[in-house]
Amino acid sequence: MDFIGAGTVLNVLTVIAGALLGMVIGGRLPEHTRDVVTDCLGSVTLLMAGLSVMDVTAPALRDAVGSGAPVLIVRGSLILGSVVGSLLGIERWLGTLAGRVQSLVGRGTDDSEGRERFIEGWLTASLLFCVGPLTIPGSLDDGPGRGIDKLALKSVLDGFAAPAFASTFGVGVLLSAVSVAVIRGSLTVPGVGPGALLPDPHIAALTATGGLILVGIALRLLRIRQIPVGDMLPALIVAPLLTQLVVSLG
């Protein structure tokens, strides 16, 4: 592949292939094995969350807003975004969407456990595939044609993760490929997407905020607490906006 957006296309294809493989394998695994896989995925999600949260210490963010502001920006973004998300009822809307998807694939709409699995799979896979140390920098390199090395590595990692997720969560993981295409595409298209507008400090704040959301997903996967992660998603929009506000006031 040697064209603008090649890394994004490669990543989408690996997610689709991995998810399809996992859906085929998952139906043959005993419930105990699927539970063990879920615990492993929760642990790995915690690892990825930690790597993402470390961007709160990024020199670019600290230099732009001062040494004390990054943590406040991330905390404020998460709180404000969660308030907005809860008022909009995003988690509830995702449940409705899950029911419709289940209806389309012939699995019924009255299966609350199935809807929960869909939401868990879609949210977990989408955030894990779209938020992280390699994701945004790789997409920004992919846009101007500076190479796909970062996204190629990310594609390999996602290609291994997708079958594991899909074996437990099913079609929701497959649909996360749409999230990857939309989010990566918006970051990749030069001069159009937000990737052309977001400086490094804003990206660091967004990545760190996304890491905290991943912590919430990990807690759900590990069955520690059912955190309404869907309602937290607007925080990913608030983070760069709040960073710009602090930079402007500074």
CSV table of C-alpha atoms in Angstrom, one decimal:
chain,number,residue,atom,x,y,z
A,1,MET,CA,0.0,0.0,0.0
A,2,ASP,CA,1.4,3.4,-1.0
A,3,PHE,CA,-1.3,6.1,-0.9
A,4,ILE,CA,-2.7,8.6,1.6
A,5,GLY,CA,-4.8,6.7,4.0
A,6,ALA,CA,-3.1,3.4,3.4
A,7,GLY,CA,-2.5,2.9,7.1
A,8,THR,CA,-6.1,3.5,7.9
A,9,VAL,CA,-7.3,1.0,5.3
A,10,LEU,CA,-4.8,-1.6,6.5
A,11,ASN,CA,-6.0,-1.1,10.1
A,12,VAL,CA,-9.7,-1.4,9.1
A,13,LEU,CA,-9.1,-4.6,7.2
A,14,THR,CA,-7.1,-6.2,10.0
A,15,VAL,CA,-9.9,-5.4,12.5
A,16,ILE,CA,-12.6,-6.8,10.2
A,17,ALA,CA,-10.6,-10.0,9.5
A,18,GLY,CA,-9.7,-10.5,13.2
A,19,ALA,CA,-13.3,-9.9,14.3
A,20,LEU,CA,-14.7,-12.3,11.8
A,21,LEU,CA,-12.2,-14.9,12.9
A,22,GLY,CA,-13.1,-14.3,16.5
A,23,MET,CA,-16.8,-14.6,15.9
A,24,VAL,CA,-16.3,-18.0,14.2
A,25,ILE,CA,-14.1,-19.2,17.1
A,26,GLY,CA,-16.1,-17.7,19.9
A,27,GLY,CA,-19.1,-19.9,19.4
A,28,ARG,CA,-17.0,-23.0,19.9
A,29,LEU,CA,-15.4,-21.9,23.2
A,30,PRO,CA,-16.9,-22.9,26.6
A,31,GLU,CA,-18.2,-20.2,28.8
A,32,HIS,CA,-15.4,-20.5,31.3
A,33,THR,CA,-12.8,-20.0,28.5
A,34,ARG,CA,-14.7,-16.9,27.3
A,35,ASP,CA,-14.7,-15.5,30.9
A,36,VAL,CA,-10.9,-16.1,31.1
A,37,VAL,CA,-10.4,-14.3,27.8
A,38,THR,CA,-12.6,-11.4,29.1
A,39,ASP,CA,-10.4,-11.1,32.2
A,40,CYS,CA,-7.3,-11.1,30.0
A,41,LEU,CA,-8.8,-8.4,27.8
A,42,GLY,CA,-9.6,-6.3,30.9
A,43,SER,CA,-6.0,-6.5,32.1
A,44,VAL,CA,-4.6,-5.6,28.6
A,45,THR,CA,-7.1,-2.7,28.5
A,46,LEU,CA,-5.7,-1.4,31.8
A,47,LEU,CA,-2.2,-1.6,30.3
A,48,MET,CA,-3.3,0.4,27.3
A,49,ALA,CA,-5.1,2.9,29.5
A,50,GLY,CA,-2.0,3.5,31.6
A,51,LEU,CA,0.1,4.1,28.4
A,52,SER,CA,-2.5,6.6,27.2
A,53,VAL,CA,-2.9,8.4,30.5
A,54,MET,CA,0.9,9.0,30.6
A,55,ASP,CA,0.3,11.6,27.9
A,56,VAL,CA,-0.8,13.9,30.7
A,57,THR,CA,2.9,14.3,31.3
A,58,ALA,CA,3.8,15.1,27.7
A,59,PRO,CA,6.3,17.9,27.4
A,60,ALA,CA,4.2,19.6,24.6
A,61,LEU,CA,1.1,19.8,26.9
A,62,ARG,CA,3.1,20.9,29.9
A,63,ASP,CA,4.9,23.6,27.9
A,64,ALA,CA,1.7,24.9,26.4
A,65,VAL,CA,-0.5,25.1,29.6
A,66,GLY,CA,2.0,25.0,32.5
A,67,SER,CA,3.0,22.2,34.8
A,68,GLY,CA,-0.1,22.2,37.0
A,69,ALA,CA,-2.8,22.5,34.3
A,70,PRO,CA,-2.6,19.1,32.4
A,71,VAL,CA,-4.2,17.1,35.2
A,72,LEU,CA,-6.9,19.8,35.7
A,73,ILE,CA,-7.6,19.8,32.0
A,74,VAL,CA,-8.1,16.0,31.9
A,75,ARG,CA,-10.2,16.0,35.0
A,76,GLY,CA,-12.3,18.9,33.8
A,77,SER,CA,-12.8,17.3,30.4
A,78,LEU,CA,-13.9,14.0,31.9
A,79,ILE,CA,-16.4,15.6,34.3
A,80,LEU,CA,-17.8,18.1,31.7
A,81,GLY,CA,-18.0,15.5,29.0
A,82,SER,CA,-19.7,13.0,31.3
A,83,VAL,CA,-22.3,15.5,32.4
A,84,VAL,CA,-23.1,16.3,28.7
A,85,GLY,CA,-23.1,12.6,27.8
A,86,SER,CA,-25.4,11.7,30.7
A,87,LEU,CA,-27.8,14.5,29.8
A,88,LEU,CA,-27.9,13.3,26.2
A,89,GLY,CA,-28.4,9.7,27.3
A,90,ILE,CA,-25.6,8.3,25.1
A,91,GLU,CA,-25.3,5.1,27.0
A,92,ARG,CA,-29.1,4.6,26.8
A,93,TRP,CA,-29.0,5.4,23.0
A,94,LEU,CA,-26.2,2.8,22.6
A,95,GLY,CA,-28.5,0.3,24.2
A,96,THR,CA,-31.3,1.1,21.7
A,97,LEU,CA,-28.8,0.9,18.8
A,98,ALA,CA,-27.6,-2.5,20.1
A,99,GLY,CA,-31.2,-3.8,20.1
A,100,ARG,CA,-31.6,-2.7,16.5
A,101,VAL,CA,-28.4,-4.3,15.4
A,102,GLN,CA,-29.4,-7.5,17.1
A,103,SER,CA,-32.7,-7.4,15.2
A,104,LEU,CA,-30.9,-7.0,11.9
A,105,VAL,CA,-28.6,-9.9,12.5
A,106,GLY,CA,-31.5,-12.1,13.7
A,107,ARG,CA,-30.7,-12.3,17.4
A,108,GLY,CA,-33.8,-10.6,18.8
A,109,THR,CA,-34.3,-7.3,20.5
A,110,ASP,CA,-35.4,-8.5,23.9
A,111,ASP,CA,-32.1,-10.0,25.0
A,112,SER,CA,-30.7,-7.5,27.5
A,113,GLU,CA,-27.5,-9.6,28.0
A,114,GLY,CA,-26.9,-9.6,24.3
A,115,ARG,CA,-27.4,-5.8,24.1
A,116,GLU,CA,-24.9,-5.4,27.0
A,117,ARG,CA,-22.4,-7.6,25.2
A,118,PHE,CA,-22.8,-5.6,22.0
A,119,ILE,CA,-22.2,-2.3,23.9
A,120,GLU,CA,-19.2,-3.7,25.7
A,121,GLY,CA,-17.7,-5.1,22.5
A,122,TRP,CA,-18.3,-2.0,20.4
A,123,LEU,CA,-17.2,0.5,23.0
A,124,THR,CA,-14.2,-1.5,24.2
A,125,ALA,CA,-12.9,-2.3,20.7
A,126,SER,CA,-13.6,1.2,19.3
A,127,LEU,CA,-11.8,3.0,22.1
A,128,LEU,CA,-8.9,0.5,22.3
A,129,PHE,CA,-8.4,0.7,18.5
A,130,CYS,CA,-8.9,4.5,18.2
A,131,VAL,CA,-7.3,5.8,21.4
A,132,GLY,CA,-3.7,5.2,22.2
A,133,PRO,CA,0.0,6.2,21.8
A,134,LEU,CA,0.3,5.0,18.2
A,135,THR,CA,-3.2,6.0,17.0
A,136,ILE,CA,-3.3,9.7,16.6
A,137,PRO,CA,0.4,10.3,15.6
A,138,GLY,CA,0.1,7.4,13.1
A,139,SER,CA,-3.0,8.9,11.5
A,140,LEU,CA,-1.4,12.3,11.2
A,141,ASP,CA,1.6,10.7,9.5
A,142,ASP,CA,-0.6,8.8,7.2
A,143,GLY,CA,-2.5,11.9,6.1
A,144,PRO,CA,0.4,13.9,4.5
A,145,GLY,CA,1.9,10.6,3.2
A,146,ARG,CA,4.8,10.5,5.7
A,147,GLY,CA,4.5,6.8,6.0
A,148,ILE,CA,2.4,4.1,7.7
A,149,ASP,CA,4.9,2.6,10.1
A,150,LYS,CA,3.0,3.5,13.2
A,151,LEU,CA,-0.4,2.4,11.9
A,152,ALA,CA,1.2,-0.8,10.4
A,153,LEU,CA,2.4,-1.7,13.9
A,154,LYS,CA,-1.0,-0.7,15.3
A,155,SER,CA,-2.7,-2.9,12.7
A,156,VAL,CA,-0.7,-5.9,13.8
A,157,LEU,CA,-1.6,-5.3,17.5
A,158,ASP,CA,-5.3,-4.8,16.6
A,159,GLY,CA,-5.2,-7.8,14.4
A,160,PHE,CA,-4.3,-10.0,17.4
A,161,ALA,CA,-6.7,-8.2,19.8
A,162,ALA,CA,-9.8,-8.3,17.5
A,163,PRO,CA,-10.3,-12.1,17.5
A,164,ALA,CA,-10.0,-12.2,21.3
A,165,PHE,CA,-12.6,-9.5,21.7
A,166,ALA,CA,-14.9,-10.9,19.0
A,167,SER,CA,-14.8,-14.4,20.5
A,168,THR,CA,-16.4,-13.0,23.6
A,169,PHE,CA,-18.4,-9.9,22.4
A,170,GLY,CA,-19.4,-10.9,18.9
A,171,VAL,CA,-20.7,-8.5,16.2
A,172,GLY,CA,-20.1,-5.3,18.3
A,173,VAL,CA,-16.4,-5.8,17.7
A,174,LEU,CA,-16.9,-6.2,14.0
A,175,LEU,CA,-18.8,-2.9,13.9
A,176,SER,CA,-15.9,-1.2,15.6
A,177,ALA,CA,-14.2,-1.3,12.2
A,178,VAL,CA,-16.7,1.5,11.2
A,179,SER,CA,-15.5,3.5,14.2
A,180,VAL,CA,-11.9,3.0,13.1
A,181,ALA,CA,-12.7,4.1,9.6
A,182,VAL,CA,-14.6,7.2,10.6
A,183,ILE,CA,-12.2,8.4,13.4
A,184,ARG,CA,-9.0,7.5,11.6
A,185,GLY,CA,-10.3,8.9,8.3
A,186,SER,CA,-11.1,12.2,10.0
A,187,LEU,CA,-7.6,12.4,11.4
A,188,THR,CA,-6.0,11.3,8.1
A,189,VAL,CA,-7.6,13.4,5.4
A,190,PRO,CA,-5.2,16.3,5.2
A,191,GLY,CA,-6.6,19.9,5.4
A,192,VAL,CA,-10.1,18.6,6.2
A,193,GLY,CA,-10.1,16.5,9.4
A,194,PRO,CA,-9.3,17.6,12.9
A,195,GLY,CA,-5.9,16.0,12.5
A,196,ALA,CA,-4.9,19.1,10.4
A,197,LEU,CA,-6.0,21.4,13.2
A,198,LEU,CA,-5.0,19.8,16.5
A,199,PRO,CA,-1.5,20.7,17.8
A,200,ASP,CA,0.5,18.3,19.9
A,201,PRO,CA,-0.7,19.6,23.3
A,202,HIS,CA,-4.4,19.1,22.3
A,203,ILE,CA,-3.6,15.6,21.1
A,204,ALA,CA,-1.9,14.8,24.4
A,205,ALA,CA,-4.9,16.0,26.4
A,206,LEU,CA,-7.3,14.0,24.2
A,207,THR,CA,-5.2,10.8,24.5
A,208,ALA,CA,-4.8,11.1,28.3
A,209,THR,CA,-8.6,11.6,28.6
A,210,GLY,CA,-9.2,8.6,26.4
A,211,GLY,CA,-6.9,6.6,28.7
A,212,LEU,CA,-9.1,7.3,31.7
A,213,ILE,CA,-12.2,6.2,29.7
A,214,LEU,CA,-10.3,3.0,28.9
A,215,VAL,CA,-9.9,2.5,32.7
A,216,GLY,CA,-13.7,2.6,33.0
A,217,ILE,CA,-13.9,0.0,30.2
A,218,ALA,CA,-11.4,-2.2,31.9
A,219,LEU,CA,-13.4,-2.1,35.2
A,220,ARG,CA,-16.4,-3.2,33.2
A,221,LEU,CA,-14.5,-6.1,31.6
A,222,LEU,CA,-13.2,-7.2,34.9
A,223,ARG,CA,-16.7,-7.0,36.3
A,224,ILE,CA,-15.7,-4.6,39.1
A,225,ARG,CA,-18.1,-1.9,38.3
A,226,GLN,CA,-20.5,-1.1,35.4
A,227,ILE,CA,-19.3,2.4,34.7
A,228,PRO,CA,-21.5,4.2,32.0
A,229,VAL,CA,-18.6,4.6,29.7
A,230,GLY,CA,-20.8,5.7,26.8
A,231,ASP,CA,-21.8,8.8,28.7
A,232,MET,CA,-18.2,9.7,29.0
A,233,LEU,CA,-17.5,9.9,25.3
A,234,PRO,CA,-18.1,13.6,24.9
A,235,ALA,CA,-15.0,14.1,27.0
A,236,LEU,CA,-12.9,13.3,24.0
A,237,ILE,CA,-14.3,16.4,22.3
A,238,VAL,CA,-14.1,18.6,25.4
A,239,ALA,CA,-10.4,17.8,26.0
A,240,PRO,CA,-8.9,19.6,23.0
A,241,LEU,CA,-11.4,22.5,23.4
A,242,LEU,CA,-10.5,22.9,27.1
A,243,THR,CA,-6.8,22.8,26.2
A,244,GLN,CA,-7.3,25.6,23.7
A,245,LEU,CA,-9.2,27.7,26.3
A,246,VAL,CA,-6.3,27.3,28.8
A,247,VAL,CA,-3.7,28.1,26.1
A,248,SER,CA,-5.7,31.2,25.0
A,249,LEU,CA,-6.1,32.5,28.6
A,250,GLY,CA,-2.4,31.9,29.2
